mmCIF file of C-alpha atoms and ligand atoms in Angstrom:
data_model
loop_
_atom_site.group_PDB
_atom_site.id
_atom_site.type_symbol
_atom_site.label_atom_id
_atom_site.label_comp_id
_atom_site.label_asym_id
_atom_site.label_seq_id
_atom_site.Cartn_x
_atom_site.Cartn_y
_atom_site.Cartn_z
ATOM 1 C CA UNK B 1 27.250 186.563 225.512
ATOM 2 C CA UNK B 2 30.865 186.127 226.582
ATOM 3 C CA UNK B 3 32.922 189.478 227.420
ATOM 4 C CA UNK B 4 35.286 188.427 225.170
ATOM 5 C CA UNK B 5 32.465 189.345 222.200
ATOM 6 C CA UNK B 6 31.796 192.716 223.219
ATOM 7 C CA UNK B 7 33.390 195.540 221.583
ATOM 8 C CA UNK B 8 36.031 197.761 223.295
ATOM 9 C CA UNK B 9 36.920 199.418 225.143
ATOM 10 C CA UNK B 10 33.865 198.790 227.249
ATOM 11 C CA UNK B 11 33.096 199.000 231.166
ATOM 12 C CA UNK B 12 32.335 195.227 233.313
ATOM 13 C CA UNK B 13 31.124 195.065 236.245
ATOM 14 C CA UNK B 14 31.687 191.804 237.852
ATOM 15 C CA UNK B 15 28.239 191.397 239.594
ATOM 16 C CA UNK B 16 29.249 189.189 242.724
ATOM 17 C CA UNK B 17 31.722 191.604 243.565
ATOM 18 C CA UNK B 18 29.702 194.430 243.782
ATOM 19 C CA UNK B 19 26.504 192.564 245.735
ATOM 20 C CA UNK B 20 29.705 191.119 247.917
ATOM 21 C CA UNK B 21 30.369 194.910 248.775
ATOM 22 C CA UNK B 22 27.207 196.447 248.753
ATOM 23 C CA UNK B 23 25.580 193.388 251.799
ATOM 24 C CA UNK B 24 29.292 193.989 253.699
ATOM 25 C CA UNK B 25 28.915 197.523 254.335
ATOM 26 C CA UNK B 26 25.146 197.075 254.693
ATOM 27 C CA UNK B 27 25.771 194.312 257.323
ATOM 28 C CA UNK B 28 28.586 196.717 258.852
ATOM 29 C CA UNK B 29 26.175 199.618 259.520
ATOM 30 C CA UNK B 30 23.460 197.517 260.335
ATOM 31 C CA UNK B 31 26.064 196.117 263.204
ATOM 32 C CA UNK B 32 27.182 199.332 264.271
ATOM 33 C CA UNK B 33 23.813 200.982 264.187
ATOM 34 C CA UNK B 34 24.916 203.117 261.399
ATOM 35 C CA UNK B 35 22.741 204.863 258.547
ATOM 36 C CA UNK B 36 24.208 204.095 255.270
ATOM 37 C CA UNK B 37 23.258 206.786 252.724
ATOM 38 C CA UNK B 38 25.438 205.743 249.773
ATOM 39 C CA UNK B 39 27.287 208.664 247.140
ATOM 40 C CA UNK B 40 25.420 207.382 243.670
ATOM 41 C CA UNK B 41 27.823 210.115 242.270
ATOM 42 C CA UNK B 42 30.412 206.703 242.089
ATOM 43 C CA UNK B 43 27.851 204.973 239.348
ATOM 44 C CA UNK B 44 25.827 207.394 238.623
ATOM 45 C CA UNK B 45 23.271 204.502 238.028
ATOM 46 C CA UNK B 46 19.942 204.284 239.506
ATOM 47 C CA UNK B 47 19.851 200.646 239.315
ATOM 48 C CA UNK B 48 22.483 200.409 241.567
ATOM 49 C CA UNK B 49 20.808 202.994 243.845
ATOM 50 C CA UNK B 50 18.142 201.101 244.058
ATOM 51 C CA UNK B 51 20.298 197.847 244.515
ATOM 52 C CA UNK B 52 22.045 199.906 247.959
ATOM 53 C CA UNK B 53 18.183 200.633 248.985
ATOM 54 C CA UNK B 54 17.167 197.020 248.439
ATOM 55 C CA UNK B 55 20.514 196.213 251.279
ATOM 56 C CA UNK B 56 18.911 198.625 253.543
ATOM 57 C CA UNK B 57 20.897 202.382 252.918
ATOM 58 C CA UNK B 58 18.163 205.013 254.547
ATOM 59 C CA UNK B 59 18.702 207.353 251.358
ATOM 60 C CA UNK B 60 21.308 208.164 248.513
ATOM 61 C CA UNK B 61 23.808 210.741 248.366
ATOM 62 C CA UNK B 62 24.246 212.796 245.244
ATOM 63 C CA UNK B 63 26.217 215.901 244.381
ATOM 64 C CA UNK B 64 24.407 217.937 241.311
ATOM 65 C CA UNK B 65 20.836 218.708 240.708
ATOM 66 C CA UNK B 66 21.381 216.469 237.326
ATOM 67 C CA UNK B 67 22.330 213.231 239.604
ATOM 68 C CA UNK B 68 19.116 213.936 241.919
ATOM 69 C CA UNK B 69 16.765 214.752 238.902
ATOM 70 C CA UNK B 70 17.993 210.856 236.997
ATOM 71 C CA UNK B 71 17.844 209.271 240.316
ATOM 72 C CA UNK B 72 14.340 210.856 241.100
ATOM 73 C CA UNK B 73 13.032 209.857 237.314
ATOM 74 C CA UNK B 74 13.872 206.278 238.222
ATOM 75 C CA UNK B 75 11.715 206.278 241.789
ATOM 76 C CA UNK B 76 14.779 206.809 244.535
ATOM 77 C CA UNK B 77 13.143 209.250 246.775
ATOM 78 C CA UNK B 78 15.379 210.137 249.708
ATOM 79 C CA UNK B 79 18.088 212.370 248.273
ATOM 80 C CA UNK B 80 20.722 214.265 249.874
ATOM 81 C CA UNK B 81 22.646 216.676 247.263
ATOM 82 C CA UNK B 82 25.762 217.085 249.160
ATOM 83 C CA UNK B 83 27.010 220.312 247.270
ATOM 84 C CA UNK B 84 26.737 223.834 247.740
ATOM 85 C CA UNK B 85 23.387 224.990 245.482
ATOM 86 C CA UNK B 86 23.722 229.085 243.947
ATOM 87 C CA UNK B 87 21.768 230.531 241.371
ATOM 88 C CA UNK B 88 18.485 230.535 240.275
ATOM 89 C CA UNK B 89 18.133 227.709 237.794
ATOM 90 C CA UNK B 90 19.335 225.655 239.594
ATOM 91 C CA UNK B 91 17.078 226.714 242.722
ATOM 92 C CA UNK B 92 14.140 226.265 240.165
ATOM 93 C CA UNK B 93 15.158 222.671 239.579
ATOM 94 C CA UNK B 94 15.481 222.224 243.367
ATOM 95 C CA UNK B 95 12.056 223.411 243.808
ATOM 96 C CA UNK B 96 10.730 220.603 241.394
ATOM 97 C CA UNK B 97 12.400 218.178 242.239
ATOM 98 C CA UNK B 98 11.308 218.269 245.729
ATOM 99 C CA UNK B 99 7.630 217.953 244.792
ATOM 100 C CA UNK B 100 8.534 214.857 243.745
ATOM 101 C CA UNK B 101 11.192 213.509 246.100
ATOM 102 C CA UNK B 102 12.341 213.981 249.707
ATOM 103 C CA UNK B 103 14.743 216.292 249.491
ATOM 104 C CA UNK B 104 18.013 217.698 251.515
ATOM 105 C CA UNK B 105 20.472 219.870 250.958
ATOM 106 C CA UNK B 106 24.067 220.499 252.451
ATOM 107 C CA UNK B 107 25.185 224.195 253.477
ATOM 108 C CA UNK B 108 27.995 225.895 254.951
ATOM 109 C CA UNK B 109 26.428 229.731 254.593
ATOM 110 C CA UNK B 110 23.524 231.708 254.920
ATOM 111 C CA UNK B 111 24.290 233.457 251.560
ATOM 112 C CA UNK B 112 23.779 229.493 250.363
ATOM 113 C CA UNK B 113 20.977 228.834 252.359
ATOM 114 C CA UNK B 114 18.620 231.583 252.546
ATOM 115 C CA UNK B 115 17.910 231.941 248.643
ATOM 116 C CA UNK B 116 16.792 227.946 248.572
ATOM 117 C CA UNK B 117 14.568 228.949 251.642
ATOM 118 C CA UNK B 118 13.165 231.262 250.144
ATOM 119 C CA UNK B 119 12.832 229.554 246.784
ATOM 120 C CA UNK B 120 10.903 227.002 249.119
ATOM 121 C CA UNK B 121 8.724 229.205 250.433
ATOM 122 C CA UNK B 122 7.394 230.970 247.342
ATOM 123 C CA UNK B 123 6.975 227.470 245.469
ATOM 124 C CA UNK B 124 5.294 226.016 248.249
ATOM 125 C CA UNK B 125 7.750 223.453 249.016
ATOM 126 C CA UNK B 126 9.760 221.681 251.889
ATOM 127 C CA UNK B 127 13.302 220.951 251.527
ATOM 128 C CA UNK B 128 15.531 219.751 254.416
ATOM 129 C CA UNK B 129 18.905 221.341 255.371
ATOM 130 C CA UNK B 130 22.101 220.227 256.633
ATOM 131 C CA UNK B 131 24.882 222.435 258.114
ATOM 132 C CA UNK B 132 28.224 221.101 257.095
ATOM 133 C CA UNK B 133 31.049 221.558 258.752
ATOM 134 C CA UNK B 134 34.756 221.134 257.663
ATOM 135 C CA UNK B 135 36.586 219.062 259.601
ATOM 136 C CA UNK B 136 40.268 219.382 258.214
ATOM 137 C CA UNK B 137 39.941 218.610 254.284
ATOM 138 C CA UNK B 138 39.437 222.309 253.582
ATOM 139 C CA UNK B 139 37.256 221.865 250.991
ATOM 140 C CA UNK B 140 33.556 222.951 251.758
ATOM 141 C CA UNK B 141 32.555 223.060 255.826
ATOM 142 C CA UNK B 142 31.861 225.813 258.540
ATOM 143 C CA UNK B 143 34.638 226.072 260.604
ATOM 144 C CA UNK B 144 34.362 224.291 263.981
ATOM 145 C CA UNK B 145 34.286 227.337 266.133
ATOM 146 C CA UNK B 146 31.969 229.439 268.245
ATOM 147 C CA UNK B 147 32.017 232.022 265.274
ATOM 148 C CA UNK B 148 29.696 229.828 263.341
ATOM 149 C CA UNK B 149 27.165 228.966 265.977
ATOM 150 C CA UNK B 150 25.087 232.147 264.979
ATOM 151 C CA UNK B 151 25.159 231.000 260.883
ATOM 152 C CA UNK B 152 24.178 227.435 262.279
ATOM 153 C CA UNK B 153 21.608 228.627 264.158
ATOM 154 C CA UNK B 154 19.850 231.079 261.446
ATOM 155 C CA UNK B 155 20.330 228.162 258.761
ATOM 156 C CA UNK B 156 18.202 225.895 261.275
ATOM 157 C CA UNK B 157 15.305 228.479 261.630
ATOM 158 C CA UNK B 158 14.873 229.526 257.854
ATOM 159 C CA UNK B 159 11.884 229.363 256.930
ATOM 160 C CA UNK B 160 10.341 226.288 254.999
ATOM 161 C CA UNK B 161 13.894 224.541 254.962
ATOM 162 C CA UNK B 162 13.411 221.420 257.794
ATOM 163 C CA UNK B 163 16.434 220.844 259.688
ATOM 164 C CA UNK B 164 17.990 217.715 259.146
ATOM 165 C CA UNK B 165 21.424 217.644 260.766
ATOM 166 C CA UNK B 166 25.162 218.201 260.363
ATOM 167 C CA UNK B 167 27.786 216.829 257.677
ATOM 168 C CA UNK B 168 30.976 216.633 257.622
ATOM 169 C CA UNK B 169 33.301 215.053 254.878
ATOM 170 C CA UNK B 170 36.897 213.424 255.463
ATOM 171 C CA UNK B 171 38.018 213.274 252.526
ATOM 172 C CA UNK B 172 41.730 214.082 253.897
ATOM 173 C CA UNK B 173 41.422 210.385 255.778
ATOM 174 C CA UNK B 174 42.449 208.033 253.345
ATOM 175 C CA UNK B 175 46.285 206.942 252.880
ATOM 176 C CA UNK B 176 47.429 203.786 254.767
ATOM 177 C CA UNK B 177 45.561 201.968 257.587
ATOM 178 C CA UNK B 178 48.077 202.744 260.082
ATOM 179 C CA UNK B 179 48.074 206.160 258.846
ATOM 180 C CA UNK B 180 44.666 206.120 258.992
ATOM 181 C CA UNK B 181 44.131 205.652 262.772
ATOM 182 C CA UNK B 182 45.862 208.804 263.638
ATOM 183 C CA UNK B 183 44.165 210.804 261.696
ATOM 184 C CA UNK B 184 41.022 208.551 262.965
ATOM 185 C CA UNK B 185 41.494 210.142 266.539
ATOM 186 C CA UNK B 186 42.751 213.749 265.181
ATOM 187 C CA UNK B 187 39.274 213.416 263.350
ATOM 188 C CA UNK B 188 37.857 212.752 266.905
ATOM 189 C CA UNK B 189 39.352 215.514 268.909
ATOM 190 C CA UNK B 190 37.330 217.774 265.806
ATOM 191 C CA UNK B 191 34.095 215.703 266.101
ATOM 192 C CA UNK B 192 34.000 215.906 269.592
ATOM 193 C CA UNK B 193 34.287 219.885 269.335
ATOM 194 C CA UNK B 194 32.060 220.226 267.150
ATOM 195 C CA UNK B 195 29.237 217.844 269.215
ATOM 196 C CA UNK B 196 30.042 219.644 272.158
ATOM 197 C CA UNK B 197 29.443 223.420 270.270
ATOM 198 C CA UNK B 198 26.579 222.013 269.090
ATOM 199 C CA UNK B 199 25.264 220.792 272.368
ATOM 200 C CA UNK B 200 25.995 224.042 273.856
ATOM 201 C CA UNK B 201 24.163 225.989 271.538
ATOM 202 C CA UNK B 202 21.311 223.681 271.721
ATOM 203 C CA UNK B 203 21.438 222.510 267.889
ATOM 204 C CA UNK B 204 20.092 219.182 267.143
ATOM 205 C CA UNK B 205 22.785 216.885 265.693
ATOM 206 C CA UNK B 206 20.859 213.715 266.195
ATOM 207 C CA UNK B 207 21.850 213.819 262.289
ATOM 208 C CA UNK B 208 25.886 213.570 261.346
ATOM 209 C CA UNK B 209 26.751 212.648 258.504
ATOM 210 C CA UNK B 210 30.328 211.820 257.911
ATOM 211 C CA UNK B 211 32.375 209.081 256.153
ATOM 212 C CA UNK B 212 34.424 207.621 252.720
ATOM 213 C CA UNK B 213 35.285 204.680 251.124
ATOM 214 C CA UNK B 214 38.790 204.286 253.028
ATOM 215 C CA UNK B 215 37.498 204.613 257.043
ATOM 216 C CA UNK B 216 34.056 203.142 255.762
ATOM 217 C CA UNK B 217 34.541 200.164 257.984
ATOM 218 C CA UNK B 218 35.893 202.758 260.682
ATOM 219 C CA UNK B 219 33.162 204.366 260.877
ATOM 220 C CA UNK B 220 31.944 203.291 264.571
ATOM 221 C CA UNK B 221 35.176 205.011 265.401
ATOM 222 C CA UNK B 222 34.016 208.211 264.640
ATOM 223 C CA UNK B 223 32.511 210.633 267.868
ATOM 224 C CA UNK B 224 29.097 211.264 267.237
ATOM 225 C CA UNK B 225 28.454 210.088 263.552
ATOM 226 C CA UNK B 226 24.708 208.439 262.827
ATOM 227 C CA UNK B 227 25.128 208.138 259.103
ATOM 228 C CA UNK B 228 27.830 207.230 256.477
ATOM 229 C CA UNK B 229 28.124 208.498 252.690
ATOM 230 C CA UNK B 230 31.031 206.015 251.258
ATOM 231 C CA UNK B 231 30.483 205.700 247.110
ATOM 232 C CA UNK B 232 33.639 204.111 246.009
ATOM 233 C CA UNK B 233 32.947 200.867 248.015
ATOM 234 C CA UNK B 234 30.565 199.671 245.714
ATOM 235 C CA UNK B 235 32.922 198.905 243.261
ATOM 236 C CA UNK B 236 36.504 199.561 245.161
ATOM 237 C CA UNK B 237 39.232 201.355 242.109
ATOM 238 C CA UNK B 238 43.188 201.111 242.437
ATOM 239 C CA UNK B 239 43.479 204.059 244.937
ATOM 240 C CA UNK B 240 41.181 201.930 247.421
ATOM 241 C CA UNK B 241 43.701 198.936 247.085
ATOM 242 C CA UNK B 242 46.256 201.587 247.472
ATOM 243 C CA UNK B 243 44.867 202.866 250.773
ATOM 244 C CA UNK B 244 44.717 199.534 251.892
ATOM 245 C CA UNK B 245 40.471 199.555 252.269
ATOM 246 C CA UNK B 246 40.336 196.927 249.781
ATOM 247 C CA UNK B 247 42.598 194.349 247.519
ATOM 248 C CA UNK B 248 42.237 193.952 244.095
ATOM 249 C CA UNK B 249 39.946 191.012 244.390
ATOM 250 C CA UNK B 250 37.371 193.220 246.011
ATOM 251 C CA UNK B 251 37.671 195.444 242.383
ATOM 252 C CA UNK B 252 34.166 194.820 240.756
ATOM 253 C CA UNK B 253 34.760 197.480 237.944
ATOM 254 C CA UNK B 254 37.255 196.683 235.101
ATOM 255 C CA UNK B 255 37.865 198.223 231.834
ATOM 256 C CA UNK B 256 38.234 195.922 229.140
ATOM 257 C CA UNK B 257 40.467 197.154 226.851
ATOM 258 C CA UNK B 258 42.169 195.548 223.272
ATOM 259 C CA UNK B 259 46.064 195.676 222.158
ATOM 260 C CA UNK B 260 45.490 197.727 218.927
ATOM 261 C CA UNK B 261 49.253 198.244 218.588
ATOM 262 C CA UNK B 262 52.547 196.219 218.994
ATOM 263 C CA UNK B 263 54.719 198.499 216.818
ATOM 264 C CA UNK B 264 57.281 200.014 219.566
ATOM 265 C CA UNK B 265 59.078 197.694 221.340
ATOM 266 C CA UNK B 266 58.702 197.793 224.739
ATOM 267 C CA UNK B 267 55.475 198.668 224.520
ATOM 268 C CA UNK B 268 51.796 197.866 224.358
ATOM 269 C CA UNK B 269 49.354 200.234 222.794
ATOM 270 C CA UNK B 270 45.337 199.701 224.373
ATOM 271 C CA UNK B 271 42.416 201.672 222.949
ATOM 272 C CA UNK B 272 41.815 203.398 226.237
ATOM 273 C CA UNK B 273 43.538 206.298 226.810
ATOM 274 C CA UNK B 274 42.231 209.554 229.120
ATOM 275 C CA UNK B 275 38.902 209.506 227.388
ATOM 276 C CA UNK B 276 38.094 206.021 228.793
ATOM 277 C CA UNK B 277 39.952 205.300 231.844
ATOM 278 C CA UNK B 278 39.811 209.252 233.059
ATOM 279 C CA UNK B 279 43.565 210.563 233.811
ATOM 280 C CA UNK B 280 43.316 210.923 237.762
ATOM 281 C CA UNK B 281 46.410 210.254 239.506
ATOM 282 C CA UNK B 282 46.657 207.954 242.180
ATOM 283 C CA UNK B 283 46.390 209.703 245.326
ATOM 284 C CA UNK B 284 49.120 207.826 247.011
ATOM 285 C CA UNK B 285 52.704 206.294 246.691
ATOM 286 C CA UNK B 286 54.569 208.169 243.571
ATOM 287 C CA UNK B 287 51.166 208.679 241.869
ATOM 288 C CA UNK B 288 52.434 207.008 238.531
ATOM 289 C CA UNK B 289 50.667 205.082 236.457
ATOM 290 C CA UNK B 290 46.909 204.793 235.442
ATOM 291 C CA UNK B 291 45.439 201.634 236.510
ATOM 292 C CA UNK B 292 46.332 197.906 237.305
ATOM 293 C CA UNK B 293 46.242 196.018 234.990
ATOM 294 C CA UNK B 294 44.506 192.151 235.702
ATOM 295 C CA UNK B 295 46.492 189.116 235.391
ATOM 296 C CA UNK B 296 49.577 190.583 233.855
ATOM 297 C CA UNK B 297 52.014 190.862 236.461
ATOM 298 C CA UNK B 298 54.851 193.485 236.160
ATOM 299 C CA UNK B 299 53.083 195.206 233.253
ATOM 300 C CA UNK B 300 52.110 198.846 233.899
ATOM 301 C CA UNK B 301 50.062 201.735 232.075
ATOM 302 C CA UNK B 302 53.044 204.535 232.558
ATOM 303 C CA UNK B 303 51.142 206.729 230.018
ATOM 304 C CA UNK B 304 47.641 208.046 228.553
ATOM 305 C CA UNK B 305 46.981 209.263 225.546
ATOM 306 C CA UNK B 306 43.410 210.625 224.604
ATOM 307 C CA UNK B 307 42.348 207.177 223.169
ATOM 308 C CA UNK B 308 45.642 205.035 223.713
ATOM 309 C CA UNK B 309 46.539 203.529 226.811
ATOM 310 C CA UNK B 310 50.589 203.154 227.059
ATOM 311 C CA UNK B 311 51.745 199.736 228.300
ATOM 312 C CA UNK B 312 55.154 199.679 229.346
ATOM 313 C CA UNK B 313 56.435 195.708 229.015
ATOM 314 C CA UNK B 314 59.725 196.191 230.729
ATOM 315 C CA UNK B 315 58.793 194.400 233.665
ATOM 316 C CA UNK B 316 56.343 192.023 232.053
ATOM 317 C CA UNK B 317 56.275 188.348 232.705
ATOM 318 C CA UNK B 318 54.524 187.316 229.474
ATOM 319 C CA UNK B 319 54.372 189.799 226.689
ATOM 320 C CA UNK B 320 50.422 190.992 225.451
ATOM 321 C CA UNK B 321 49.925 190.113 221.610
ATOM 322 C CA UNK B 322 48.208 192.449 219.386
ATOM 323 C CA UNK B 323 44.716 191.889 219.456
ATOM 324 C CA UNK B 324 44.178 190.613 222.846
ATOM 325 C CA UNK B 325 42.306 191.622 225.379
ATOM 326 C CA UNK B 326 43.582 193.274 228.470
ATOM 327 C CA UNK B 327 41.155 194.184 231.557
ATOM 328 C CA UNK B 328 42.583 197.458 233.811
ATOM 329 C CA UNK B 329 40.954 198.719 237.282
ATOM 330 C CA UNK B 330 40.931 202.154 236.840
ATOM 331 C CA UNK B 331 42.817 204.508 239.102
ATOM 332 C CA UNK B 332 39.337 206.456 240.037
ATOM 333 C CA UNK B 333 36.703 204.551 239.361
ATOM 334 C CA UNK B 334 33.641 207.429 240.096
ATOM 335 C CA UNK B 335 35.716 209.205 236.894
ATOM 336 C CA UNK B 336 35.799 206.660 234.860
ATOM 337 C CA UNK B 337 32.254 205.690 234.789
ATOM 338 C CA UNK B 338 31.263 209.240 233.809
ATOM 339 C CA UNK B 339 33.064 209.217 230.909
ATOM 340 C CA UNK B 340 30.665 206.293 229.699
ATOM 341 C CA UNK B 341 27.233 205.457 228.523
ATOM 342 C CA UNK B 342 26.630 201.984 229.438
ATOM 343 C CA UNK B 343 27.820 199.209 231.833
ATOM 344 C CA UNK B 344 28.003 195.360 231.216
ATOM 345 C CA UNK B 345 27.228 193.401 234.127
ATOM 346 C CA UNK B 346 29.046 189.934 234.145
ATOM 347 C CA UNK B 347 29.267 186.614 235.893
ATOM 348 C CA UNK B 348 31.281 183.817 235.355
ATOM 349 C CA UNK B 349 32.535 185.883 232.086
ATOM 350 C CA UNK B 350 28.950 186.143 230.669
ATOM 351 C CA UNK B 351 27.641 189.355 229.998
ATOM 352 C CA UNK B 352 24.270 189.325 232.094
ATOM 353 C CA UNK B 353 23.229 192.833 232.747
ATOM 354 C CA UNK B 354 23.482 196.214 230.902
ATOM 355 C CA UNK B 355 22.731 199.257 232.183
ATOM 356 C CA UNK B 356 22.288 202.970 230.921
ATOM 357 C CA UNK B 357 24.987 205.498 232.987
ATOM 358 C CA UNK B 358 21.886 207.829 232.882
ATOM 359 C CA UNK B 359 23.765 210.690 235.579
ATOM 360 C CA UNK B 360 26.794 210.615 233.655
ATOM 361 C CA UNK B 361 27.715 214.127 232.771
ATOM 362 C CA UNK B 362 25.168 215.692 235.059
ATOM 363 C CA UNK B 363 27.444 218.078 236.281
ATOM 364 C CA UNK B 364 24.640 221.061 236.512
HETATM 365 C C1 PLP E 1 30.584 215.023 250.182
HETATM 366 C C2 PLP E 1 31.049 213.639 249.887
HETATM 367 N N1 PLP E 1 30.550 212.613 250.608
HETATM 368 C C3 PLP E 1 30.918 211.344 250.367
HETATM 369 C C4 PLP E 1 31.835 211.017 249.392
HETATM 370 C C5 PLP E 1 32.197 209.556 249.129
HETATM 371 O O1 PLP E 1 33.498 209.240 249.429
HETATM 372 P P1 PLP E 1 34.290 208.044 248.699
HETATM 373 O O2 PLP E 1 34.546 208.480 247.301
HETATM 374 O O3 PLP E 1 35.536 207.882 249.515
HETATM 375 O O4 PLP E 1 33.443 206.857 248.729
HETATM 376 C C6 PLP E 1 32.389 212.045 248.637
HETATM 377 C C7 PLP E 1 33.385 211.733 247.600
HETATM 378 O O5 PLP E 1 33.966 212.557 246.943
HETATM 379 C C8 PLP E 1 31.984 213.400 248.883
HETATM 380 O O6 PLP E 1 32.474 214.411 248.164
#
């Protein structure tokens, strides 16, 4: 079948690109002597998962109980859920699913961590830890100070929760490349805090976990990291291009989308709007616009509606006809995907591959 004859609006994913960025980074960590432990939460797909353990990642990355629970139904077995885990149900879950996978979990408290050890404990079960630390996107993290060597250290010797290492996230290193290196060695002055705190206290951290999409091929850089969680680069989205980490040609996800309205001059009208292509800003630059749109130079999506995408033509060298199709590389591609059921793979325009989104919406 030829993308042209599938319905839209409707998710590609241009297969050579991905397995071109998937054996890169593979090859990159195998150079550097890096564990690769992927973030599935990007796809979502298990297929894929399994694709990334077929290049050699150690494990996958996921960040709900729902992720781990599709991903574990399809065979993946190492599985770090890097997310805080409260409240019973959920610690139920966790309890199950680590009869049936090898299981860690990321912390930054004791309130967090002592309910899952002792969830562990009364069902019998072992699930590894990892203390994470914050180190300057103030999102999730202990801070890296002598005041949390004590939590650290209790975390470590809960019961019937194995210790398996420290994580950090820098999500705050992304912007340009030359922007980048700065906060490359501020990120180092933190790291090499935190390894020496660690050392002092006598904590193994012969497990840190660190890393994105954007510094994912900086990631030797980094003071004591062992193991990378990049999700992005499998596919690569318009704020990856933007950060400089990629160019469009390294894009493997597209939506294809069709002209359903030439009414307003000015302006093209495609049928996806926020429910398709997600309605993330860009995180860089002026943070307009949602999505590049392929092989139409000067022609830009200035607006979302729910299901209509708003082409602005102003700048347009060749003017979209109703009825044609229009392919855009979303702004966020991890969003995007979750707001789907199914994927086409494609090669040399034919549609060769479909697969089932089965964690989309897994947000428990
Ligand atoms: C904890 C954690 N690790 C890894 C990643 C992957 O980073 P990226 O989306 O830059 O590939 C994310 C992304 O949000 C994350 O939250």
């Amino acid at each position: 079948v030829h993308f042209s004859d599938l319905d839209t609006p409707a998710l590609l994913i241009d297969v050579d690109i991905m397995e071109r960025n998937v054996c890169r980074l593979a090859e990159y960590c195998r150079q550097h002597s890096l564990q690769l432990r992927p973030h599935t939460k990007t796809h979502k797909i298990p297929e894929l998962a399994q694709l990334q353990v077929g290049h050699g990642a150690a494990g996958i990355t996921v960040a709900k109980v729902g992720e781990a629970e599709a991903m574990a139904d399809a065979g993946l077995h190492d599985i770090l859920i890097a997310y805080p885990l409260l409240g019973e149900k959920k610690l139920s879950r966790l309890a199950a699913l680590a009869r049936r996978a090898h299981i860690t979990v990321a912390v930054d408290s004791l309130v967090t961590a002592r309910p899952i050890s002792e969830t562990a404990r009364r069902e019998g079960v072992s699930i590894g830890v990892r203390a994470e630390f914050d180190t300057g996107f103030r999102r999730c993290g202990l801070p890296i100070d002598p005041s949390s060597i004590e939590t650290v250290a209790a975390i470590r010797d809960l019961p019937a929760l194995e210790w398996r290492g420290l994580q950090v996230y820098p999500g705050h290193i992304m912007h340009t490349a030359s922007e980048r290196n700065g906060l490359i060695d501020r990120e180092n002055e933190r790291l090499t805090r935190l390894v020496e705190l660690m050392d002092a206290a006598g904590i193994d951290r012969s497990i840190l976990s660190g890393g994105n999409t954007p510094a994912a091929y900086q990631a030797h850089r980094f003071v004591g990291v062992t193991e990378i969680r990049p999700g992005t680069y499998i596919f690569n989205d318009k704020n990856t291009v933007c950060a400089e980490a990629a160019t469009y040609a390294d894009c493997a996800l597209t939506v294809l989308t069709r002209v359903v309205s030439r009414s307003v001059s000015g302006k093209a009208i495609v049928d996806a709007g926020s429910k398709t292509l997600s309605a993330d800003l860009l995180l860089s630059g002026n943070r307009q616009g949602y999505g590049h749109v392929m092989d139409h130079e000067g022609v830009v999506v200035e607006d979302l509606s729910e299901e209509h995408g708003h082409l602005d033509l102003a700048r347009a060298a060749r003017q979209p006809r109703l009825g044609d199709l229009i392919r855009i590389i979303p702004n966020h591609v991890c969003t995007c995907i979750n707001l789907h059921d199914r994927v086409y793979g494609l090669r040399n325009e034919q549609i060769v591959n479909e697969w089932a989104v089965a964690g989309r919406g897994k947000v428990q």
